[in-house]
């Protein structure tokens, strides 16, 4: 089976500074990967580059999605091809409700239009799973959303858009313990045999509810270790110092 995502020796720079220094990452259908690493190691930069954010310059290497080189593709085209980035639309869109945004996004993504009723039922189902008030569907996108609501809204978008590959940059958005659990379980429910998921997180806590198939440790723009779920436990216990000293010694 074709891999969903193959990142090959990816180097990328922001404002003339090289941040990603040779990333290799392969995600097969059905796999959930976690990327961990200390502050400033380049995790969000990687997510932004995978999204095709114009502020980041890929200086060498390639990103291949479903067998096609997408290194130069626009974010819109990546979305249409079934990639989902949790933070793709964090801005407020005045006058556009959550449900209407989803209607447009779904139509752009799949080219099919659900009826008003079909979409509403789908959204209501997802809101119920996320333990959210049905009235949320009619709020304006991101307007006055709390940190927890923003995160849940991302999972709502993912549930409705049904992407083939989701990349979730779980920034420290101040989720309380209950919200973290709901969001993590929401993501876990969206796992299936075809979908690839990449979760970027600092916190092992998150991984208590989503057991990743593969865990990567990122340090200074490189993936320096890859292992199973036990790697996240080891990091929780001993932190990143062991990797820092290894990196310094080479
Ligand atoms: N737009 C930018 N301009 C200047 N420097 C940047 C920019 N974006 C990222 N960087 C730098 O790149 C490095 C990696 O940042 P990045 O946000 O990718 O780290 P991170 O691993 O996501 O960190 P955190 O765990 O704190 O979220 C940092 O040193 C950061 O200052
Ligand atoms: Mg980050």
Short mmCIF file of C-alpha atoms and ligand atoms in Angstrom, two decimals:
data_model
loop_
_atom_site.label_atom_id
_atom_site.label_comp_id
_atom_site.label_asym_id
_atom_site.label_seq_id
_atom_site.Cartn_x
_atom_site.Cartn_y
_atom_site.Cartn_z
CA UNK A 1 0.00 0.00 0.00
CA UNK A 2 1.23 3.52 -0.82
CA UNK A 3 2.37 5.50 2.17
CA UNK A 4 0.20 8.49 2.99
CA UNK A 5 3.03 10.82 3.81
CA UNK A 6 6.74 10.60 3.11
CA UNK A 7 8.94 13.43 4.29
CA UNK A 8 12.42 13.02 2.87
CA UNK A 9 15.42 14.93 4.19
CA UNK A 10 13.36 18.09 4.59
CA UNK A 11 15.18 21.30 5.29
CA UNK A 12 13.28 24.54 5.85
CA UNK A 13 14.12 28.08 6.86
CA UNK A 14 12.30 31.02 8.37
CA UNK A 15 13.61 34.48 7.64
CA UNK A 16 16.98 33.11 6.56
CA UNK A 17 17.47 30.81 9.56
CA UNK A 18 17.43 27.08 8.98
CA UNK A 19 14.97 25.52 11.44
CA UNK A 20 14.33 22.07 9.98
CA UNK A 21 17.62 20.29 9.38
CA UNK A 22 16.77 17.09 7.59
CA UNK A 23 13.44 15.60 8.69
CA UNK A 24 12.54 12.07 7.64
CA UNK A 25 9.07 10.80 8.45
CA UNK A 26 6.82 8.18 6.89
CA UNK A 27 3.16 7.77 7.81
CA UNK A 28 1.30 4.75 6.47
CA UNK A 29 -2.50 4.53 6.26
CA UNK A 30 -4.05 3.77 9.64
CA UNK A 31 -1.04 4.91 11.66
CA UNK A 32 -1.10 7.44 14.47
CA UNK A 33 2.23 9.14 15.12
CA UNK A 34 3.15 11.42 17.99
CA UNK A 35 5.93 13.97 17.69
CA UNK A 36 7.35 15.17 20.96
CA UNK A 37 10.24 17.46 21.73
CA UNK A 38 11.29 20.43 23.82
CA UNK A 39 10.23 24.03 23.15
CA UNK A 40 11.81 25.45 20.04
CA UNK A 41 12.80 22.10 18.54
CA UNK A 42 10.86 22.85 15.34
CA UNK A 43 7.62 20.90 15.80
CA UNK A 44 5.26 23.71 14.82
CA UNK A 45 7.60 24.67 12.00
CA UNK A 46 7.28 21.14 10.66
CA UNK A 47 3.49 21.33 10.90
CA UNK A 48 3.49 24.69 9.11
CA UNK A 49 5.73 23.39 6.35
CA UNK A 50 3.51 20.33 5.91
CA UNK A 51 0.58 22.74 5.61
CA UNK A 52 2.42 24.70 2.94
CA UNK A 53 2.54 27.90 4.97
CA UNK A 54 4.03 30.59 2.72
CA UNK A 55 6.20 32.03 5.51
CA UNK A 56 8.47 28.99 5.47
CA UNK A 57 10.99 28.26 2.74
CA UNK A 58 11.75 24.64 1.92
CA UNK A 59 15.43 24.76 1.05
CA UNK A 60 15.82 21.07 0.20
CA UNK A 61 14.09 17.73 0.52
CA UNK A 62 10.57 16.69 -0.42
CA UNK A 63 7.11 16.06 0.97
CA UNK A 64 5.22 13.28 -0.81
CA UNK A 65 1.54 12.67 -0.15
CA UNK A 66 -0.20 9.58 -1.58
CA UNK A 67 2.74 9.12 -3.92
CA UNK A 68 2.73 12.68 -5.27
CA UNK A 69 5.33 15.34 -4.61
CA UNK A 70 3.40 18.16 -2.91
CA UNK A 71 6.40 20.19 -1.73
CA UNK A 72 5.25 23.18 -3.78
CA UNK A 73 1.48 22.73 -3.50
CA UNK A 74 -0.68 25.50 -1.97
CA UNK A 75 -2.44 24.90 1.37
CA UNK A 76 -5.81 24.91 -0.44
CA UNK A 77 -4.75 22.14 -2.81
CA UNK A 78 -3.41 20.11 0.11
CA UNK A 79 -6.77 20.47 1.83
CA UNK A 80 -8.62 19.33 -1.26
CA UNK A 81 -6.33 16.31 -1.46
CA UNK A 82 -7.49 15.29 2.02
CA UNK A 83 -4.87 16.77 4.32
CA UNK A 84 -6.18 18.44 7.45
CA UNK A 85 -4.25 20.75 9.67
CA UNK A 86 -5.80 21.45 13.01
CA UNK A 87 -4.75 25.06 13.04
CA UNK A 88 -5.46 25.87 9.44
CA UNK A 89 -8.19 28.41 10.12
CA UNK A 90 -7.53 29.83 13.55
CA UNK A 91 -8.63 33.32 12.57
CA UNK A 92 -12.03 34.73 13.37
CA UNK A 93 -14.33 34.90 10.38
CA UNK A 94 -16.95 37.53 11.16
CA UNK A 95 -20.47 36.55 10.21
CA UNK A 96 -19.62 32.95 9.32
CA UNK A 97 -21.10 30.38 11.64
CA UNK A 98 -19.42 27.12 12.58
CA UNK A 99 -21.91 25.11 10.54
CA UNK A 100 -21.69 27.35 7.47
CA UNK A 101 -17.92 27.25 7.57
CA UNK A 102 -18.11 23.46 7.65
CA UNK A 103 -20.48 23.46 4.70
CA UNK A 104 -18.05 25.48 2.57
CA UNK A 105 -15.01 23.53 3.75
CA UNK A 106 -16.69 20.21 3.02
CA UNK A 107 -17.82 21.36 -0.40
CA UNK A 108 -14.26 22.54 -1.23
CA UNK A 109 -12.77 19.36 0.09
CA UNK A 110 -15.00 16.76 -1.54
CA UNK A 111 -16.90 18.68 -4.21
CA UNK A 112 -20.13 17.21 -2.86
CA UNK A 113 -22.80 19.23 -1.14
CA UNK A 114 -24.73 17.73 1.73
CA UNK A 115 -28.27 18.97 2.25
CA UNK A 116 -28.76 21.46 5.05
CA UNK A 117 -30.35 18.72 7.13
CA UNK A 118 -27.68 16.09 6.42
CA UNK A 119 -24.91 18.46 7.42
CA UNK A 120 -26.71 19.61 10.55
CA UNK A 121 -27.26 16.01 11.67
CA UNK A 122 -23.60 15.23 11.11
CA UNK A 123 -22.52 18.31 13.05
CA UNK A 124 -24.96 17.56 15.88
CA UNK A 125 -23.60 14.02 16.17
CA UNK A 126 -20.05 15.28 16.37
CA UNK A 127 -20.99 17.96 18.92
CA UNK A 128 -22.60 15.32 21.09
CA UNK A 129 -19.44 13.19 20.98
CA UNK A 130 -17.43 16.23 22.02
CA UNK A 131 -19.88 17.03 24.83
CA UNK A 132 -20.62 20.42 23.35
CA UNK A 133 -23.78 22.51 23.35
CA UNK A 134 -25.72 22.14 20.05
CA UNK A 135 -25.92 25.95 19.98
CA UNK A 136 -22.19 25.95 19.22
CA UNK A 137 -23.00 25.15 15.57
CA UNK A 138 -24.50 28.61 15.12
CA UNK A 139 -21.76 30.62 16.79
CA UNK A 140 -19.47 32.69 14.61
CA UNK A 141 -16.25 30.90 13.87
CA UNK A 142 -13.64 31.41 16.58
CA UNK A 143 -15.33 34.61 17.77
CA UNK A 144 -14.82 34.67 21.51
CA UNK A 145 -14.03 30.95 21.60
CA UNK A 146 -12.18 29.86 24.70
CA UNK A 147 -8.98 27.85 24.26
CA UNK A 148 -10.89 24.66 24.94
CA UNK A 149 -13.65 25.57 22.47
CA UNK A 150 -11.07 26.26 19.76
CA UNK A 151 -9.54 22.84 20.26
CA UNK A 152 -12.90 21.12 20.27
CA UNK A 153 -13.83 23.03 17.15
CA UNK A 154 -10.74 21.59 15.45
CA UNK A 155 -11.84 18.09 16.31
CA UNK A 156 -15.35 18.94 15.13
CA UNK A 157 -13.90 20.06 11.78
CA UNK A 158 -11.89 16.87 11.57
CA UNK A 159 -14.94 14.72 12.33
CA UNK A 160 -16.99 16.42 9.61
CA UNK A 161 -14.29 16.76 6.95
CA UNK A 162 -13.05 13.17 7.38
CA UNK A 163 -9.49 13.84 6.19
CA UNK A 164 -7.10 11.13 5.03
CA UNK A 165 -4.23 12.69 6.93
CA UNK A 166 -4.63 14.92 9.96
CA UNK A 167 -1.83 16.89 11.53
CA UNK A 168 -2.68 18.28 14.94
CA UNK A 169 -0.37 20.72 16.63
CA UNK A 170 -1.51 20.45 20.20
CA UNK A 171 -0.01 23.68 21.40
CA UNK A 172 -0.30 24.35 25.07
CA UNK A 173 -3.75 25.82 24.66
CA UNK A 174 -4.54 25.58 28.33
CA UNK A 175 -6.93 22.67 28.12
CA UNK A 176 -8.16 21.64 31.52
CA UNK A 177 -7.92 17.95 32.42
CA UNK A 178 -11.50 17.17 31.37
CA UNK A 179 -11.24 19.04 28.07
CA UNK A 180 -7.93 17.35 27.28
CA UNK A 181 -9.57 14.00 27.78
CA UNK A 182 -12.56 14.88 25.59
CA UNK A 183 -10.37 16.25 22.82
CA UNK A 184 -7.99 13.30 22.96
CA UNK A 185 -10.82 10.79 22.97
CA UNK A 186 -12.43 12.73 20.11
CA UNK A 187 -9.27 12.25 18.07
CA UNK A 188 -9.00 8.62 19.11
CA UNK A 189 -12.53 7.94 17.82
CA UNK A 190 -11.51 9.28 14.42
CA UNK A 191 -8.79 6.69 14.00
CA UNK A 192 -9.48 4.06 11.37
CA UNK A 193 -7.61 1.70 9.04
CA UNK A 194 -7.07 4.32 6.35
CA UNK A 195 -6.55 7.58 8.17
CA UNK A 196 -3.11 8.80 9.19
CA UNK A 197 -2.82 11.08 12.21
CA UNK A 198 0.19 13.05 13.39
CA UNK A 199 -0.16 14.56 16.85
CA UNK A 200 2.36 17.08 17.99
CA UNK A 201 2.36 17.34 21.74
CA UNK A 202 4.51 18.13 24.75
CA UNK A 203 2.41 16.15 27.05
CA UNK A 204 2.38 12.50 27.72
CA UNK A 205 -1.03 13.12 29.33
CA UNK A 206 -2.57 13.48 25.90
CA UNK A 207 -1.15 10.10 24.96
CA UNK A 208 -2.88 8.45 27.91
CA UNK A 209 -6.05 8.62 25.81
CA UNK A 210 -4.55 8.09 22.36
CA UNK A 211 -1.92 5.39 22.27
CA UNK A 212 0.22 6.26 19.27
CA UNK A 213 1.63 3.54 17.04
CA UNK A 214 4.88 5.43 16.66
CA UNK A 215 6.53 8.16 18.73
CA UNK A 216 9.23 10.50 17.46
CA UNK A 217 11.47 12.78 19.45
CA UNK A 218 12.44 16.00 17.77
CA UNK A 219 15.41 18.07 18.83
CA UNK A 220 17.04 21.00 17.09
CA UNK A 221 15.24 20.51 13.78
CA UNK A 222 15.79 16.77 13.50
CA UNK A 223 13.99 13.61 14.51
CA UNK A 224 16.58 12.03 16.73
CA UNK A 225 14.70 9.02 18.02
CA UNK A 226 11.74 6.92 16.93
CA UNK A 227 10.04 4.20 18.93
CA UNK A 228 6.75 2.84 20.17
CA UNK A 229 4.36 4.25 22.75
CA UNK A 230 6.85 3.33 25.49
CA UNK A 231 9.12 6.12 24.26
CA UNK A 232 6.57 8.69 25.44
CA UNK A 233 6.58 7.10 28.90
CA UNK A 234 10.36 7.19 29.03
CA UNK A 235 10.34 10.90 28.17
CA UNK A 236 7.72 11.61 30.81
CA UNK A 237 10.04 10.03 33.38
CA UNK A 238 13.41 11.38 32.36
CA UNK A 239 12.78 14.41 30.13
CA UNK A 240 14.85 15.43 27.15
CA UNK A 241 18.22 15.88 28.86
CA UNK A 242 19.58 12.52 27.76
CA UNK A 243 18.99 13.51 24.13
CA UNK A 244 20.49 16.95 24.59
CA UNK A 245 23.70 15.52 26.01
CA UNK A 246 23.89 12.90 23.26
CA UNK A 247 23.43 15.61 20.64
CA UNK A 248 26.11 17.75 22.28
CA UNK A 249 28.54 14.84 22.32
CA UNK A 250 28.32 14.24 18.57
N1 LIG B 1 8.32 33.12 12.03
C1 LIG B 1 9.46 32.88 12.70
N2 LIG B 1 10.41 33.84 12.78
C2 LIG B 1 11.55 33.63 13.46
N3 LIG B 1 11.85 32.49 14.09
C3 LIG B 1 10.95 31.50 14.03
C4 LIG B 1 9.70 31.65 13.34
N4 LIG B 1 9.01 30.50 13.46
C5 LIG B 1 9.79 29.68 14.21
N5 LIG B 1 10.95 30.28 14.54
C6 LIG B 1 12.02 29.71 15.37
O1 LIG B 1 12.16 28.35 15.03
C7 LIG B 1 12.46 27.57 16.18
C8 LIG B 1 11.47 26.42 16.26
O2 LIG B 1 10.18 26.95 16.56
P1 LIG B 1 8.89 26.04 16.62
O3 LIG B 1 7.74 26.94 16.88
O4 LIG B 1 8.83 25.21 15.40
O5 LIG B 1 9.20 25.14 17.87
P2 LIG B 1 8.26 24.09 18.63
O6 LIG B 1 9.01 22.83 18.67
O7 LIG B 1 6.92 24.08 18.03
O8 LIG B 1 8.21 24.73 20.08
P3 LIG B 1 7.04 24.69 21.18
O9 LIG B 1 7.19 23.38 21.86
O10 LIG B 1 7.39 25.81 22.09
O11 LIG B 1 5.72 24.86 20.50
C9 LIG B 1 12.40 28.52 17.37
O12 LIG B 1 13.71 28.89 17.70
C10 LIG B 1 11.63 29.70 16.82
O13 LIG B 1 12.01 30.89 17.45
MG1 LIG B 2 4.98 24.57 18.73
#
